[in-house]
């Protein structure tokens, strides 16, 4: 448990460091050349607290790059060439650090201590930087300060020395195990289930680190589809979901989810005109189910990308997180004031993709379409994404909702919505059909709707390409 620190004017302390560990690392490398290969991806000269240790390690790196031996003689010669030997304490100090090594086989342990102390010092430095920003900039630049503070702290934890590369050989067993499991369980999804069978079949669920865009003109059902996916993934599959709602209040979202889950008429629910004891019973059952669901709602209007990222990170750390829903993209704000909506949406879409990768969860974001769809007629295209082509570029999946009955007075497809998957970075594109139940404001799977109706002739793309 972390204690709250006592802060005062006289609270001056020596920064975190471990001089014995620094000496043990340097001494181990002089005793055993292979020790350098074990730690050179863990630490850098800046990781050391003592200035002369930084110089010694840099000289060791120079020798290692030339594949030269790293012992007392070669190191002393290298430091002498650089006119640094006296400043590091001469041969006497080099001999001293060799003699204090407990065991050179533990060099990775010593290096780990050195790096952790460096991270702590970097955090202190970041805190000082943020403190100065707050004092100098004041209230007028609050969003900028928060953004710069987050970047500064994040740069500490995401520095190259804190990121471990993955050897392909080491990653293959996990990939094989996953493929074997999918092969043995034919119906198993690779990603997070949406609750719609045909959609899951085409996408294999929503994949981790993917940015998924649902786009449509107003009143087509963007929010409804996103809420249905969020609700079913949490209620049925016990996933943890956060919904950032920039258009509707939390109570409006709750009413919609209650109606969808209970199958009680949405208008009757909102007005309290429940017609029977059966509806009351259905409502109570749904309340119990939703109460157990791990769904978190943030309905802050004009939510900024900085605040959203901070809350998502906190939820991931404290509660676990499987899905992020954003309704909708064009209503989000950024820390900078852009001259055009295009530049603003570009920053937002890239930030959402970055967040999906950072937290390793799918991000489901809603987007408006331009009015060109209405004037042109027909089904939406990728070029109709409003305000920015960067949405198409950043997204891994782009889905459009198209309802023929919304544009025609008479239609053979009343309440039938086509979900057009126009971009699928790692799979086929195509379409599925869902039924829109206006009474409960929810989408339902058509009993006769299946991919067999569309494949292979109507699914664009071929799985062989992937």
CSV table of C-alpha atoms in Angstrom, one decimal:
chain,number,residue,atom,x,y,z
A,1,UNK,CA,0.0,0.0,0.0
A,2,UNK,CA,1.4,3.4,-1.0
A,3,UNK,CA,1.5,6.0,1.8
A,4,UNK,CA,0.6,9.6,1.2
A,5,UNK,CA,3.9,11.5,1.4
A,6,UNK,CA,4.5,14.3,3.8
A,7,UNK,CA,5.2,17.5,1.8
A,8,UNK,CA,6.9,20.4,3.4
A,9,UNK,CA,9.4,23.2,2.8
A,10,UNK,CA,12.2,21.2,4.5
A,11,UNK,CA,11.3,18.0,2.8
A,12,UNK,CA,14.6,17.8,0.8
A,13,UNK,CA,15.8,14.3,0.2
A,14,UNK,CA,18.4,12.5,-1.8
A,15,UNK,CA,17.0,11.1,-5.0
A,16,UNK,CA,16.4,7.4,-5.3
A,17,UNK,CA,19.6,5.5,-6.1
A,18,UNK,CA,21.6,2.4,-5.3
A,19,UNK,CA,25.4,3.0,-5.6
A,20,UNK,CA,26.3,-0.6,-4.6
A,21,UNK,CA,24.0,-1.9,-7.4
A,22,UNK,CA,25.6,0.5,-9.9
A,23,UNK,CA,29.1,-0.7,-8.8
A,24,UNK,CA,28.0,-4.4,-9.0
A,25,UNK,CA,26.7,-3.9,-12.6
A,26,UNK,CA,30.0,-2.3,-13.8
A,27,UNK,CA,32.2,-4.8,-11.9
A,28,UNK,CA,30.2,-7.8,-13.2
A,29,UNK,CA,30.7,-6.6,-16.8
A,30,UNK,CA,34.5,-6.3,-16.3
A,31,UNK,CA,34.6,-9.8,-14.7
A,32,UNK,CA,32.4,-11.5,-17.4
A,33,UNK,CA,32.0,-10.0,-20.9
A,34,UNK,CA,28.7,-11.8,-21.5
A,35,UNK,CA,27.2,-9.8,-18.7
A,36,UNK,CA,27.1,-6.8,-21.0
A,37,UNK,CA,24.9,-8.6,-23.5
A,38,UNK,CA,22.5,-9.5,-20.6
A,39,UNK,CA,22.0,-5.9,-19.5
A,40,UNK,CA,22.6,-3.6,-22.4
A,41,UNK,CA,18.9,-3.6,-23.4
A,42,UNK,CA,17.9,-3.0,-19.7
A,43,UNK,CA,19.9,0.1,-18.9
A,44,UNK,CA,21.7,3.1,-20.5
A,45,UNK,CA,24.3,5.5,-19.2
A,46,UNK,CA,21.5,7.8,-18.1
A,47,UNK,CA,20.2,5.0,-15.8
A,48,UNK,CA,23.2,5.5,-13.5
A,49,UNK,CA,23.0,8.1,-10.7
A,50,UNK,CA,26.7,8.6,-10.1
A,51,UNK,CA,28.3,10.7,-12.9
A,52,UNK,CA,31.5,8.7,-13.2
A,53,UNK,CA,29.4,5.5,-13.5
A,54,UNK,CA,27.7,7.0,-16.5
A,55,UNK,CA,31.1,7.6,-18.1
A,56,UNK,CA,32.4,4.1,-17.3
A,57,UNK,CA,29.3,2.4,-18.7
A,58,UNK,CA,29.4,4.5,-21.9
A,59,UNK,CA,33.0,3.4,-22.4
A,60,UNK,CA,31.9,-0.2,-21.9
A,61,UNK,CA,29.2,0.3,-24.6
A,62,UNK,CA,31.8,1.7,-27.0
A,63,UNK,CA,34.0,-1.4,-26.5
A,64,UNK,CA,31.0,-3.7,-26.8
A,65,UNK,CA,30.0,-2.1,-30.2
A,66,UNK,CA,33.5,-2.9,-31.5
A,67,UNK,CA,33.3,-6.4,-30.1
A,68,UNK,CA,36.4,-5.7,-28.0
A,69,UNK,CA,37.1,-7.2,-24.6
A,70,UNK,CA,35.7,-5.4,-21.5
A,71,UNK,CA,38.2,-6.0,-18.7
A,72,UNK,CA,40.2,-3.6,-16.4
A,73,UNK,CA,43.0,-3.2,-18.9
A,74,UNK,CA,40.9,-2.5,-22.0
A,75,UNK,CA,38.5,-0.3,-20.1
A,76,UNK,CA,41.3,1.7,-18.5
A,77,UNK,CA,42.9,2.2,-22.0
A,78,UNK,CA,39.6,3.4,-23.5
A,79,UNK,CA,39.0,5.8,-20.7
A,80,UNK,CA,42.6,7.1,-21.0
A,81,UNK,CA,42.1,7.7,-24.7
A,82,UNK,CA,39.0,9.7,-23.9
A,83,UNK,CA,40.9,11.6,-21.2
A,84,UNK,CA,38.3,10.4,-18.7
A,85,UNK,CA,40.3,8.0,-16.5
A,86,UNK,CA,41.2,10.5,-13.8
A,87,UNK,CA,37.7,11.9,-13.6
A,88,UNK,CA,36.3,8.4,-12.9
A,89,UNK,CA,38.8,7.7,-10.1
A,90,UNK,CA,41.6,6.0,-12.1
A,91,UNK,CA,42.6,2.4,-12.1
A,92,UNK,CA,42.2,2.3,-8.3
A,93,UNK,CA,38.4,2.9,-8.6
A,94,UNK,CA,38.0,0.3,-11.4
A,95,UNK,CA,39.7,-2.3,-9.2
A,96,UNK,CA,37.5,-1.3,-6.3
A,97,UNK,CA,34.3,-1.9,-8.1
A,98,UNK,CA,35.5,-5.3,-9.4
A,99,UNK,CA,36.2,-6.3,-5.8
A,100,UNK,CA,32.8,-5.4,-4.5
A,101,UNK,CA,30.8,-7.7,-6.9
A,102,UNK,CA,29.0,-10.3,-4.8
A,103,UNK,CA,28.3,-12.5,-7.9
A,104,UNK,CA,28.6,-11.6,-11.6
A,105,UNK,CA,25.9,-14.1,-12.4
A,106,UNK,CA,23.4,-11.8,-10.7
A,107,UNK,CA,24.1,-8.9,-13.0
A,108,UNK,CA,20.5,-8.7,-14.4
A,109,UNK,CA,19.2,-8.4,-10.8
A,110,UNK,CA,21.6,-5.5,-10.1
A,111,UNK,CA,20.7,-3.8,-13.4
A,112,UNK,CA,17.0,-4.1,-12.6
A,113,UNK,CA,17.6,-2.2,-9.3
A,114,UNK,CA,19.6,0.5,-11.2
A,115,UNK,CA,16.8,0.9,-13.8
A,116,UNK,CA,14.0,1.0,-11.2
A,117,UNK,CA,15.8,3.8,-9.3
A,118,UNK,CA,16.3,5.7,-12.5
A,119,UNK,CA,12.5,5.4,-13.3
A,120,UNK,CA,11.8,6.8,-9.8
A,121,UNK,CA,14.2,9.7,-10.4
A,122,UNK,CA,12.6,10.3,-13.7
A,123,UNK,CA,9.1,10.5,-12.1
A,124,UNK,CA,10.4,13.0,-9.6
A,125,UNK,CA,11.8,15.1,-12.5
A,126,UNK,CA,8.5,14.8,-14.3
A,127,UNK,CA,6.7,16.0,-11.2
A,128,UNK,CA,9.0,19.0,-10.9
A,129,UNK,CA,8.3,19.7,-14.6
A,130,UNK,CA,4.6,19.6,-14.1
A,131,UNK,CA,4.8,21.7,-11.0
A,132,UNK,CA,6.7,24.4,-12.8
A,133,UNK,CA,4.1,24.3,-15.6
A,134,UNK,CA,1.3,24.7,-13.2
A,135,UNK,CA,3.0,27.7,-11.5
A,136,UNK,CA,4.0,29.4,-14.7
A,137,UNK,CA,0.9,28.8,-17.0
A,138,UNK,CA,-1.9,29.0,-14.5
A,139,UNK,CA,-5.7,28.4,-15.0
A,140,UNK,CA,-5.8,29.7,-18.6
A,141,UNK,CA,-4.0,26.7,-20.0
A,142,UNK,CA,-5.4,23.9,-17.9
A,143,UNK,CA,-6.0,21.5,-20.8
A,144,UNK,CA,-2.5,22.1,-22.2
A,145,UNK,CA,-1.0,21.5,-18.7
A,146,UNK,CA,-2.9,18.2,-18.3
A,147,UNK,CA,-1.9,17.0,-21.7
A,148,UNK,CA,1.8,17.9,-21.2
A,149,UNK,CA,1.8,16.3,-17.7
A,150,UNK,CA,0.3,13.1,-19.0
A,151,UNK,CA,2.8,12.9,-21.9
A,152,UNK,CA,5.7,13.6,-19.5
A,153,UNK,CA,4.7,10.9,-17.1
A,154,UNK,CA,3.8,8.5,-19.9
A,155,UNK,CA,7.3,9.1,-21.5
A,156,UNK,CA,8.8,7.7,-18.3
A,157,UNK,CA,6.9,4.4,-18.3
A,158,UNK,CA,7.1,3.9,-22.1
A,159,UNK,CA,10.8,4.7,-22.5
A,160,UNK,CA,12.6,2.1,-24.6
A,161,UNK,CA,14.4,0.6,-21.6
A,162,UNK,CA,11.0,-0.2,-20.1
A,163,UNK,CA,9.8,-1.9,-23.3
A,164,UNK,CA,11.0,-5.5,-23.9
A,165,UNK,CA,11.3,-6.7,-27.5
A,166,UNK,CA,9.6,-9.9,-28.4
A,167,UNK,CA,11.5,-12.6,-30.2
A,168,UNK,CA,9.4,-14.1,-32.9
A,169,UNK,CA,10.4,-17.6,-31.7
A,170,UNK,CA,9.0,-16.8,-28.3
A,171,UNK,CA,5.7,-15.5,-29.7
A,172,UNK,CA,5.0,-18.5,-31.9
A,173,UNK,CA,4.0,-21.0,-29.2
A,174,UNK,CA,1.3,-18.6,-28.0
A,175,UNK,CA,0.1,-18.1,-31.5
A,176,UNK,CA,0.0,-21.9,-32.2
A,177,UNK,CA,-1.9,-22.5,-28.9
A,178,UNK,CA,-4.5,-19.9,-29.9
A,179,UNK,CA,-4.9,-21.3,-33.4
A,180,UNK,CA,-5.2,-24.9,-32.0
A,181,UNK,CA,-7.9,-23.8,-29.6
A,182,UNK,CA,-9.8,-22.0,-32.4
A,183,UNK,CA,-9.5,-25.1,-34.6
A,184,UNK,CA,-10.8,-27.4,-31.8
A,185,UNK,CA,-13.7,-25.1,-31.0
A,186,UNK,CA,-15.1,-24.2,-34.4
A,187,UNK,CA,-17.6,-21.7,-33.0
A,188,UNK,CA,-15.0,-19.9,-30.7
A,189,UNK,CA,-14.4,-16.2,-31.4
A,190,UNK,CA,-11.0,-14.7,-31.5
A,191,UNK,CA,-12.2,-11.4,-30.2
A,192,UNK,CA,-15.0,-9.9,-28.0
A,193,UNK,CA,-18.5,-11.1,-28.9
A,194,UNK,CA,-20.9,-8.4,-30.1
A,195,UNK,CA,-24.0,-10.5,-29.4
A,196,UNK,CA,-24.9,-10.6,-33.1
A,197,UNK,CA,-24.1,-14.0,-34.6
A,198,UNK,CA,-23.6,-12.9,-38.2
A,199,UNK,CA,-21.5,-9.9,-37.2
A,200,UNK,CA,-19.3,-12.0,-35.0
A,201,UNK,CA,-18.9,-14.6,-37.8
A,202,UNK,CA,-17.6,-11.9,-40.2
A,203,UNK,CA,-15.4,-10.1,-37.7
A,204,UNK,CA,-14.6,-13.0,-35.4
A,205,UNK,CA,-15.6,-10.6,-32.6
A,206,UNK,CA,-14.1,-7.2,-31.9
A,207,UNK,CA,-10.3,-7.6,-31.8
A,208,UNK,CA,-8.0,-6.2,-29.1
A,209,UNK,CA,-6.2,-3.0,-30.0
A,210,UNK,CA,-8.6,-2.4,-32.9
A,211,UNK,CA,-10.4,0.9,-33.6
A,212,UNK,CA,-13.9,0.1,-34.9
A,213,UNK,CA,-16.0,2.8,-36.4
A,214,UNK,CA,-19.8,2.7,-36.7
A,215,UNK,CA,-20.9,5.5,-39.0
A,216,UNK,CA,-24.4,6.6,-40.2
A,217,UNK,CA,-26.6,9.6,-40.7
A,218,UNK,CA,-28.7,10.8,-37.8
A,219,UNK,CA,-31.6,8.5,-36.6
A,220,UNK,CA,-30.1,5.4,-38.3
A,221,UNK,CA,-29.3,3.7,-35.0
A,222,UNK,CA,-25.6,4.3,-34.3
A,223,UNK,CA,-26.1,4.7,-30.5
A,224,UNK,CA,-28.5,1.8,-30.4
A,225,UNK,CA,-26.1,-0.6,-32.1
A,226,UNK,CA,-23.2,0.5,-29.9
A,227,UNK,CA,-25.3,0.2,-26.7
A,228,UNK,CA,-26.6,-3.3,-27.8
A,229,UNK,CA,-23.0,-4.5,-28.2
A,230,UNK,CA,-21.9,-2.9,-24.9
A,231,UNK,CA,-24.8,-4.4,-23.0
A,232,UNK,CA,-24.7,-7.9,-24.4
A,233,UNK,CA,-20.9,-8.2,-24.1
A,234,UNK,CA,-21.2,-7.2,-20.4
A,235,UNK,CA,-24.4,-9.0,-19.4
A,236,UNK,CA,-23.9,-12.2,-21.4
A,237,UNK,CA,-20.2,-12.5,-21.6
A,238,UNK,CA,-19.3,-10.7,-18.3
A,239,UNK,CA,-16.9,-8.2,-20.0
A,240,UNK,CA,-16.0,-4.8,-18.5
A,241,UNK,CA,-17.1,-1.9,-20.6
A,242,UNK,CA,-16.8,1.9,-20.4
A,243,UNK,CA,-19.2,4.1,-22.4
A,244,UNK,CA,-18.2,7.8,-23.0
A,245,UNK,CA,-21.5,9.4,-24.0
A,246,UNK,CA,-21.1,13.0,-25.2
A,247,UNK,CA,-24.6,13.3,-26.6
A,248,UNK,CA,-27.0,11.4,-24.2
A,249,UNK,CA,-27.1,11.5,-20.4
A,250,UNK,CA,-26.4,8.5,-18.3
A,251,UNK,CA,-30.1,8.2,-17.4
A,252,UNK,CA,-31.1,8.2,-21.0
A,253,UNK,CA,-28.6,5.4,-21.7
A,254,UNK,CA,-29.9,3.4,-18.7
A,255,UNK,CA,-33.5,3.7,-19.9
A,256,UNK,CA,-32.5,2.4,-23.3
A,257,UNK,CA,-30.6,-0.5,-21.9
A,258,UNK,CA,-33.4,-1.4,-19.6
A,259,UNK,CA,-35.9,-1.4,-22.4
A,260,UNK,CA,-33.7,-3.4,-24.6
A,261,UNK,CA,-32.8,-6.0,-21.9
A,262,UNK,CA,-36.4,-6.3,-20.6
A,263,UNK,CA,-38.2,-6.1,-24.0
A,264,UNK,CA,-40.5,-3.5,-22.4
A,265,UNK,CA,-41.8,-0.7,-24.6
A,266,UNK,CA,-39.3,2.2,-24.3
A,267,UNK,CA,-42.0,4.9,-24.3
A,268,UNK,CA,-44.1,3.0,-21.6
A,269,UNK,CA,-40.9,2.7,-19.5
A,270,UNK,CA,-40.0,6.4,-19.8
A,271,UNK,CA,-43.5,7.5,-18.9
A,272,UNK,CA,-44.2,4.8,-16.3
A,273,UNK,CA,-47.2,3.4,-18.2
A,274,UNK,CA,-46.3,-0.3,-17.6
A,275,UNK,CA,-49.4,-2.2,-18.7
A,276,UNK,CA,-49.1,-5.4,-16.7
A,277,UNK,CA,-47.5,-7.3,-13.8
A,278,UNK,CA,-45.6,-9.3,-16.4
A,279,UNK,CA,-43.9,-6.1,-17.6
A,280,UNK,CA,-43.0,-5.2,-14.0
A,281,UNK,CA,-41.5,-8.7,-13.5
A,282,UNK,CA,-39.5,-8.4,-16.7
A,283,UNK,CA,-38.2,-5.0,-15.7
A,284,UNK,CA,-37.1,-6.3,-12.2
A,285,UNK,CA,-35.3,-9.2,-13.8
A,286,UNK,CA,-33.5,-6.8,-16.2
A,287,UNK,CA,-32.6,-4.5,-13.3
A,288,UNK,CA,-30.9,-7.4,-11.5
A,289,UNK,CA,-29.0,-8.4,-14.6
A,290,UNK,CA,-27.8,-4.8,-15.4
A,291,UNK,CA,-26.9,-4.2,-11.8
A,292,UNK,CA,-24.4,-7.1,-12.0
A,293,UNK,CA,-23.0,-5.9,-15.3
A,294,UNK,CA,-19.6,-4.2,-15.4
A,295,UNK,CA,-20.7,-1.2,-17.4
A,296,UNK,CA,-19.3,2.2,-16.5
A,297,UNK,CA,-20.8,5.4,-18.0
A,298,UNK,CA,-19.1,8.8,-18.3
A,299,UNK,CA,-21.6,11.4,-19.7
A,300,UNK,CA,-19.4,14.5,-19.4
A,301,UNK,CA,-20.4,16.9,-22.2
A,302,UNK,CA,-17.6,18.0,-24.4
A,303,UNK,CA,-15.3,15.3,-23.1
A,304,UNK,CA,-11.6,15.8,-24.0
A,305,UNK,CA,-9.4,13.1,-25.3
A,306,UNK,CA,-6.9,13.8,-22.5
A,307,UNK,CA,-9.6,13.2,-19.8
A,308,UNK,CA,-11.0,10.2,-21.6
A,309,UNK,CA,-7.6,8.5,-21.8
A,310,UNK,CA,-6.8,9.2,-18.2
A,311,UNK,CA,-10.2,7.7,-17.1
A,312,UNK,CA,-9.8,4.6,-19.3
A,313,UNK,CA,-6.2,4.0,-18.0
A,314,UNK,CA,-7.5,4.2,-14.4
A,315,UNK,CA,-10.4,1.8,-15.1
A,316,UNK,CA,-8.0,-0.6,-16.8
A,317,UNK,CA,-5.8,-0.6,-13.8
A,318,UNK,CA,-8.4,-0.7,-11.1
A,319,UNK,CA,-11.4,-2.7,-12.5
A,320,UNK,CA,-10.1,-4.3,-15.7
A,321,UNK,CA,-11.3,-3.2,-19.1
A,322,UNK,CA,-12.4,-5.1,-22.2
A,323,UNK,CA,-14.2,-2.5,-24.4
A,324,UNK,CA,-14.3,1.3,-24.8
A,325,UNK,CA,-17.3,2.9,-26.5
A,326,UNK,CA,-17.3,6.5,-27.6
A,327,UNK,CA,-20.5,8.3,-28.7
A,328,UNK,CA,-19.6,10.1,-30.7
A,329,UNK,CA,-16.3,11.1,-32.2
A,330,UNK,CA,-17.1,14.6,-33.6
A,331,UNK,CA,-18.3,15.9,-30.2
A,332,UNK,CA,-14.9,15.2,-28.5
A,333,UNK,CA,-12.6,18.1,-27.7
A,334,UNK,CA,-8.8,18.3,-27.9
A,335,UNK,CA,-6.2,20.2,-25.9
A,336,UNK,CA,-5.4,22.5,-28.9
A,337,UNK,CA,-7.7,24.8,-30.7
A,338,UNK,CA,-7.6,23.8,-34.4
A,339,UNK,CA,-8.6,26.0,-37.3
A,340,UNK,CA,-10.6,23.2,-38.9
A,341,UNK,CA,-12.7,20.4,-37.7
A,342,UNK,CA,-10.7,18.1,-40.0
A,343,UNK,CA,-7.5,18.6,-38.0
A,344,UNK,CA,-9.3,18.2,-34.7
A,345,UNK,CA,-10.9,14.9,-35.8
A,346,UNK,CA,-7.6,13.7,-37.1
A,347,UNK,CA,-6.0,14.1,-33.7
A,348,UNK,CA,-9.0,12.4,-32.0
A,349,UNK,CA,-9.0,9.4,-34.3
A,350,UNK,CA,-5.3,8.9,-34.0
A,351,UNK,CA,-5.5,9.3,-30.2
A,352,UNK,CA,-8.3,6.6,-30.0
A,353,UNK,CA,-6.3,4.2,-32.1
A,354,UNK,CA,-3.2,4.8,-29.9
A,355,UNK,CA,-5.4,4.2,-26.8
A,356,UNK,CA,-6.7,0.9,-28.2
A,357,UNK,CA,-3.1,-0.3,-28.7
A,358,UNK,CA,-1.9,1.0,-25.3
A,359,UNK,CA,-4.7,-0.6,-23.3
A,360,UNK,CA,-5.0,-3.6,-25.7
A,361,UNK,CA,-8.8,-3.3,-25.9
A,362,UNK,CA,-11.1,-2.7,-28.8
A,363,UNK,CA,-12.3,0.9,-29.1
A,364,UNK,CA,-15.8,1.3,-30.6
A,365,UNK,CA,-16.3,4.9,-31.8
A,366,UNK,CA,-19.4,6.4,-33.5
A,367,UNK,CA,-19.0,8.9,-36.3
A,368,UNK,CA,-21.3,11.1,-38.3
A,369,UNK,CA,-21.5,10.9,-42.1
A,370,UNK,CA,-21.4,13.9,-44.4
A,371,UNK,CA,-24.6,15.2,-46.0
A,372,UNK,CA,-23.3,14.0,-49.4
A,373,UNK,CA,-25.1,10.6,-48.7
A,374,UNK,CA,-28.5,12.3,-48.6
A,375,UNK,CA,-27.9,14.5,-51.7
A,376,UNK,CA,-26.3,11.6,-53.7
A,377,UNK,CA,-28.7,8.8,-52.5
A,378,UNK,CA,-27.8,5.2,-52.2
A,379,UNK,CA,-25.6,3.5,-49.6
A,380,UNK,CA,-22.8,5.3,-47.7
A,381,UNK,CA,-19.2,4.9,-48.8
A,382,UNK,CA,-15.8,5.4,-47.0
A,383,UNK,CA,-15.5,8.8,-48.6
A,384,UNK,CA,-18.6,9.9,-46.8
A,385,UNK,CA,-17.0,9.8,-43.3
A,386,UNK,CA,-17.4,13.3,-42.0
A,387,UNK,CA,-14.5,15.8,-41.4
A,388,UNK,CA,-11.5,13.5,-41.9
A,389,UNK,CA,-10.1,10.9,-44.1
A,390,UNK,CA,-7.9,10.0,-41.2
A,391,UNK,CA,-10.8,8.1,-39.6
A,392,UNK,CA,-10.7,5.7,-42.6
A,393,UNK,CA,-6.9,5.5,-42.3
A,394,UNK,CA,-6.8,4.9,-38.5
A,395,UNK,CA,-9.7,2.5,-38.2
A,396,UNK,CA,-9.3,-1.2,-38.4
A,397,UNK,CA,-13.0,-1.8,-39.1
A,398,UNK,CA,-15.5,0.7,-40.6
A,399,UNK,CA,-19.2,-0.2,-40.5
A,400,UNK,CA,-22.1,1.8,-41.9
A,401,UNK,CA,-25.7,1.5,-40.9
A,402,UNK,CA,-28.0,1.8,-43.9
A,403,UNK,CA,-31.8,1.7,-43.7
A,404,UNK,CA,-33.7,1.8,-47.0
A,405,UNK,CA,-37.0,2.5,-45.2
A,406,UNK,CA,-35.6,5.8,-43.9
A,407,UNK,CA,-35.2,7.2,-47.4
A,408,UNK,CA,-38.4,5.9,-49.0
A,409,UNK,CA,-42.0,6.3,-48.1
A,410,UNK,CA,-42.7,2.7,-49.2
A,411,UNK,CA,-40.1,0.1,-48.7
A,412,UNK,CA,-40.0,-3.7,-48.8
A,413,UNK,CA,-37.4,-3.6,-46.0
A,414,UNK,CA,-39.3,-1.9,-43.2
A,415,UNK,CA,-37.2,-1.7,-40.0
A,416,UNK,CA,-34.4,-3.8,-41.7
A,417,UNK,CA,-30.9,-2.3,-41.3
A,418,UNK,CA,-28.0,-3.3,-43.4
A,419,UNK,CA,-24.7,-3.3,-41.5
A,420,UNK,CA,-22.2,-2.6,-44.3
A,421,UNK,CA,-18.6,-3.6,-43.4
A,422,UNK,CA,-16.7,-1.4,-45.8
A,423,UNK,CA,-13.3,-1.7,-44.2
A,424,UNK,CA,-11.9,-4.8,-42.4
A,425,UNK,CA,-8.1,-4.6,-42.1
A,426,UNK,CA,-7.6,-8.2,-41.3
A,427,UNK,CA,-10.6,-9.9,-42.9
A,428,UNK,CA,-13.4,-9.8,-45.5
A,429,UNK,CA,-15.8,-6.9,-46.1
A,430,UNK,CA,-19.5,-7.5,-46.7
A,431,UNK,CA,-22.9,-7.0,-45.1
A,432,UNK,CA,-25.3,-8.4,-42.6
A,433,UNK,CA,-28.9,-7.5,-41.9
A,434,UNK,CA,-30.5,-6.8,-38.5
A,435,UNK,CA,-34.1,-6.0,-37.5
A,436,UNK,CA,-34.6,-2.6,-35.7
A,437,UNK,CA,-37.3,-2.9,-33.0
A,438,UNK,CA,-38.7,0.6,-32.6
A,439,UNK,CA,-40.7,-0.2,-29.5
A,440,UNK,CA,-37.6,-1.2,-27.5
A,441,UNK,CA,-35.1,0.8,-29.5
A,442,UNK,CA,-32.8,-2.2,-30.1
A,443,UNK,CA,-31.4,-4.3,-32.9
A,444,UNK,CA,-32.3,-8.0,-33.2
A,445,UNK,CA,-30.8,-10.8,-35.3
A,446,UNK,CA,-33.0,-11.8,-38.2
A,447,UNK,CA,-33.9,-15.5,-37.8
A,448,UNK,CA,-33.2,-16.1,-41.5
A,449,UNK,CA,-30.2,-13.8,-41.7
A,450,UNK,CA,-26.9,-15.6,-42.1
A,451,UNK,CA,-23.7,-15.2,-43.9
A,452,UNK,CA,-24.7,-18.0,-46.2
A,453,UNK,CA,-27.2,-15.6,-47.8
A,454,UNK,CA,-24.4,-13.3,-48.8
A,455,UNK,CA,-21.3,-15.5,-49.2
A,456,UNK,CA,-19.5,-16.1,-51.3
A,457,UNK,CA,-21.0,-13.9,-54.1
A,458,UNK,CA,-21.9,-10.9,-52.0
A,459,UNK,CA,-19.0,-10.8,-49.6
A,460,UNK,CA,-16.3,-8.5,-51.0
A,461,UNK,CA,-12.9,-9.8,-50.6
A,462,UNK,CA,-11.6,-13.3,-50.2
A,463,UNK,CA,-10.3,-14.9,-47.0
A,464,UNK,CA,-7.5,-16.3,-49.1
A,465,UNK,CA,-6.1,-12.7,-49.4
A,466,UNK,CA,-5.6,-12.7,-45.6
